[in-house]
């Protein structure tokens, strides 16, 4: 009876899972890096280094695609994270994003995301590094939504 159950388990559970794993390998994932059209003028090399270390793989057009980004289902997750990350903040395009929002995400512990840090331990910033990074982001991109942009419609007396 035990061998019968083992055969049923293989036939009805394991084989379909293997088949699904094989089939999902053919789902296309966009792993392109569009051209870099903008490079921030960083306040310091340290701020740029922090951004490259903790942010650039998802928030720039300079993504390094690791081996697991070519194997589903991880490839689907990584591809979606990069696509979503670039949509919200992209250091490789003009007007990359709001410094205030960047700071809030870092302070709240939302960025870099835990799954990324788990696989990329060098992306984890210490509390002291976070403070320095936040200071550098504010200096580079300004502190408000209009920082770094021309003040439009302002009365010049």
mmCIF file of C-alpha atoms in Angstrom:
data_model
loop_
_atom_site.group_PDB
_atom_site.id
_atom_site.type_symbol
_atom_site.label_atom_id
_atom_site.label_comp_id
_atom_site.label_asym_id
_atom_site.label_seq_id
_atom_site.Cartn_x
_atom_site.Cartn_y
_atom_site.Cartn_z
ATOM 1 C CA UNK A 1 0.000 0.000 0.000
ATOM 2 C CA UNK A 2 2.874 2.382 0.808
ATOM 3 C CA UNK A 3 4.499 1.922 -2.642
ATOM 4 C CA UNK A 4 1.124 2.480 -4.269
ATOM 5 C CA UNK A 5 0.764 5.824 -2.441
ATOM 6 C CA UNK A 6 4.309 6.821 -3.374
ATOM 7 C CA UNK A 7 3.595 6.120 -7.049
ATOM 8 C CA UNK A 8 0.361 8.116 -6.854
ATOM 9 C CA UNK A 9 2.204 10.989 -5.179
ATOM 10 C CA UNK A 10 4.813 11.039 -7.945
ATOM 11 C CA UNK A 11 2.219 10.711 -10.673
ATOM 12 C CA UNK A 12 -0.262 13.305 -9.438
ATOM 13 C CA UNK A 13 1.910 15.781 -7.588
ATOM 14 C CA UNK A 14 5.576 15.645 -8.508
ATOM 15 C CA UNK A 15 5.256 15.182 -12.278
ATOM 16 C CA UNK A 16 2.795 18.093 -12.692
ATOM 17 C CA UNK A 17 5.074 20.316 -10.607
ATOM 18 C CA UNK A 18 8.059 19.421 -12.766
ATOM 19 C CA UNK A 19 6.009 20.066 -15.898
ATOM 20 C CA UNK A 20 4.877 23.464 -14.583
ATOM 21 C CA UNK A 21 8.475 24.346 -13.686
ATOM 22 C CA UNK A 22 9.591 23.503 -17.236
ATOM 23 C CA UNK A 23 6.723 25.398 -18.879
ATOM 24 C CA UNK A 24 7.238 28.602 -16.873
ATOM 25 C CA UNK A 25 10.825 28.760 -18.104
ATOM 26 C CA UNK A 26 9.378 29.872 -21.447
ATOM 27 C CA UNK A 27 7.547 32.901 -20.033
ATOM 28 C CA UNK A 28 9.494 35.888 -21.386
ATOM 29 C CA UNK A 29 11.037 38.320 -18.919
ATOM 30 C CA UNK A 30 12.369 41.700 -20.016
ATOM 31 C CA UNK A 31 15.938 41.896 -18.727
ATOM 32 C CA UNK A 32 17.035 44.837 -20.811
ATOM 33 C CA UNK A 33 18.873 47.870 -19.569
ATOM 34 C CA UNK A 34 17.634 50.898 -21.511
ATOM 35 C CA UNK A 35 20.179 53.611 -22.269
ATOM 36 C CA UNK A 36 21.214 55.835 -19.392
ATOM 37 C CA UNK A 37 19.899 59.300 -20.292
ATOM 38 C CA UNK A 38 20.777 61.029 -17.044
ATOM 39 C CA UNK A 39 23.449 60.816 -14.373
ATOM 40 C CA UNK A 40 22.805 62.626 -11.110
ATOM 41 C CA UNK A 41 25.374 65.124 -9.928
ATOM 42 C CA UNK A 42 25.970 63.455 -6.587
ATOM 43 C CA UNK A 43 26.934 65.558 -3.591
ATOM 44 C CA UNK A 44 29.705 63.040 -2.847
ATOM 45 C CA UNK A 45 31.199 59.780 -4.057
ATOM 46 C CA UNK A 46 29.916 58.165 -0.869
ATOM 47 C CA UNK A 47 26.272 58.987 -1.697
ATOM 48 C CA UNK A 48 26.686 57.544 -5.183
ATOM 49 C CA UNK A 49 28.326 54.424 -3.732
ATOM 50 C CA UNK A 50 25.424 53.913 -1.314
ATOM 51 C CA UNK A 51 22.907 54.339 -4.163
ATOM 52 C CA UNK A 52 24.779 51.917 -6.413
ATOM 53 C CA UNK A 53 25.109 49.403 -3.591
ATOM 54 C CA UNK A 54 21.554 49.510 -2.265
ATOM 55 C CA UNK A 55 19.366 50.930 -5.057
ATOM 56 C CA UNK A 56 20.735 50.744 -8.592
ATOM 57 C CA UNK A 57 19.814 47.137 -9.407
ATOM 58 C CA UNK A 58 16.105 48.020 -9.233
ATOM 59 C CA UNK A 59 16.135 51.801 -9.600
ATOM 60 C CA UNK A 60 18.373 52.471 -12.600
ATOM 61 C CA UNK A 61 19.011 51.348 -16.148
ATOM 62 C CA UNK A 62 22.257 49.763 -14.936
ATOM 63 C CA UNK A 63 20.770 46.594 -13.456
ATOM 64 C CA UNK A 64 23.095 43.665 -12.881
ATOM 65 C CA UNK A 65 21.025 40.590 -13.733
ATOM 66 C CA UNK A 66 22.111 37.700 -11.445
ATOM 67 C CA UNK A 67 21.941 34.059 -12.528
ATOM 68 C CA UNK A 68 18.628 33.455 -10.741
ATOM 69 C CA UNK A 69 16.990 36.188 -12.822
ATOM 70 C CA UNK A 70 17.157 33.698 -15.701
ATOM 71 C CA UNK A 71 15.348 30.865 -13.874
ATOM 72 C CA UNK A 72 11.591 30.993 -13.287
ATOM 73 C CA UNK A 73 9.847 31.626 -10.981
ATOM 74 C CA UNK A 74 12.625 33.884 -9.613
ATOM 75 C CA UNK A 75 13.032 35.510 -13.040
ATOM 76 C CA UNK A 76 9.393 36.622 -12.946
ATOM 77 C CA UNK A 77 9.776 38.147 -9.479
ATOM 78 C CA UNK A 78 13.049 39.905 -10.269
ATOM 79 C CA UNK A 79 11.741 41.219 -13.595
ATOM 80 C CA UNK A 80 8.633 42.626 -11.927
ATOM 81 C CA UNK A 81 10.627 44.193 -9.078
ATOM 82 C CA UNK A 82 12.958 45.952 -11.513
ATOM 83 C CA UNK A 83 10.097 47.124 -13.744
ATOM 84 C CA UNK A 84 8.160 48.437 -10.746
ATOM 85 C CA UNK A 85 11.284 49.931 -9.166
ATOM 86 C CA UNK A 86 12.217 51.837 -12.317
ATOM 87 C CA UNK A 87 8.653 53.124 -12.608
ATOM 88 C CA UNK A 88 8.751 54.648 -9.103
ATOM 89 C CA UNK A 89 12.354 55.887 -9.105
ATOM 90 C CA UNK A 90 14.972 55.720 -11.827
ATOM 91 C CA UNK A 91 18.373 57.283 -11.238
ATOM 92 C CA UNK A 92 19.144 56.880 -14.974
ATOM 93 C CA UNK A 93 16.438 59.252 -16.195
ATOM 94 C CA UNK A 94 15.922 62.987 -15.727
ATOM 95 C CA UNK A 95 13.862 63.878 -12.655
ATOM 96 C CA UNK A 96 14.508 60.526 -10.958
ATOM 97 C CA UNK A 97 12.066 61.131 -8.131
ATOM 98 C CA UNK A 98 11.209 62.998 -4.986
ATOM 99 C CA UNK A 99 14.021 63.060 -2.413
ATOM 100 C CA UNK A 100 11.486 63.290 0.395
ATOM 101 C CA UNK A 101 9.861 60.026 -0.704
ATOM 102 C CA UNK A 102 13.283 58.355 -1.064
ATOM 103 C CA UNK A 103 14.138 59.392 2.485
ATOM 104 C CA UNK A 104 10.787 58.186 3.864
ATOM 105 C CA UNK A 105 11.221 54.750 2.254
ATOM 106 C CA UNK A 106 14.721 54.349 3.682
ATOM 107 C CA UNK A 107 13.725 55.588 7.142
ATOM 108 C CA UNK A 108 10.699 53.257 7.226
ATOM 109 C CA UNK A 109 12.962 50.312 6.400
ATOM 110 C CA UNK A 110 11.104 49.642 3.146
ATOM 111 C CA UNK A 111 14.165 50.102 0.969
ATOM 112 C CA UNK A 112 16.132 48.211 0.041
ATOM 113 C CA UNK A 113 13.561 45.433 0.249
ATOM 114 C CA UNK A 114 14.306 42.546 2.597
ATOM 115 C CA UNK A 115 14.367 39.896 -0.143
ATOM 116 C CA UNK A 116 17.009 41.841 -2.057
ATOM 117 C CA UNK A 117 19.164 42.352 1.031
ATOM 118 C CA UNK A 118 18.876 38.640 1.834
ATOM 119 C CA UNK A 119 20.458 37.802 -1.537
ATOM 120 C CA UNK A 120 22.771 40.835 -1.692
ATOM 121 C CA UNK A 121 24.201 41.339 1.785
ATOM 122 C CA UNK A 122 26.349 44.262 0.583
ATOM 123 C CA UNK A 123 23.107 46.208 -0.033
ATOM 124 C CA UNK A 124 22.330 46.300 3.685
ATOM 125 C CA UNK A 125 23.106 49.715 5.089
ATOM 126 C CA UNK A 126 23.991 50.201 8.733
ATOM 127 C CA UNK A 127 22.084 52.842 10.674
ATOM 128 C CA UNK A 128 25.042 55.207 10.351
ATOM 129 C CA UNK A 129 25.236 54.570 6.584
ATOM 130 C CA UNK A 130 21.494 55.213 6.249
ATOM 131 C CA UNK A 131 21.890 58.572 7.977
ATOM 132 C CA UNK A 132 24.778 59.528 5.686
ATOM 133 C CA UNK A 133 22.881 58.288 2.624
ATOM 134 C CA UNK A 134 19.775 60.273 3.564
ATOM 135 C CA UNK A 135 21.891 63.383 4.088
ATOM 136 C CA UNK A 136 23.497 62.825 0.682
ATOM 137 C CA UNK A 137 20.163 62.244 -1.081
ATOM 138 C CA UNK A 138 18.816 65.489 0.352
ATOM 139 C CA UNK A 139 21.929 67.351 -0.756
ATOM 140 C CA UNK A 140 21.808 65.788 -4.225
ATOM 141 C CA UNK A 141 18.092 65.970 -4.977
ATOM 142 C CA UNK A 142 16.818 68.615 -2.560
ATOM 143 C CA UNK A 143 14.341 68.234 0.259
ATOM 144 C CA UNK A 144 10.962 68.935 -1.328
ATOM 145 C CA UNK A 145 8.991 68.071 -4.422
ATOM 146 C CA UNK A 146 10.106 71.267 -6.155
ATOM 147 C CA UNK A 147 13.724 71.058 -5.058
ATOM 148 C CA UNK A 148 16.168 71.044 -7.915
ATOM 149 C CA UNK A 149 13.572 72.441 -10.332
ATOM 150 C CA UNK A 150 13.123 75.970 -11.573
ATOM 151 C CA UNK A 151 10.611 77.889 -9.486
ATOM 152 C CA UNK A 152 7.814 78.523 -11.964
ATOM 153 C CA UNK A 153 5.377 81.364 -11.539
ATOM 154 C CA UNK A 154 7.311 82.892 -8.651
ATOM 155 C CA UNK A 155 7.092 86.643 -8.349
ATOM 156 C CA UNK A 156 10.482 88.232 -8.937
ATOM 157 C CA UNK A 157 10.466 91.690 -7.340
#
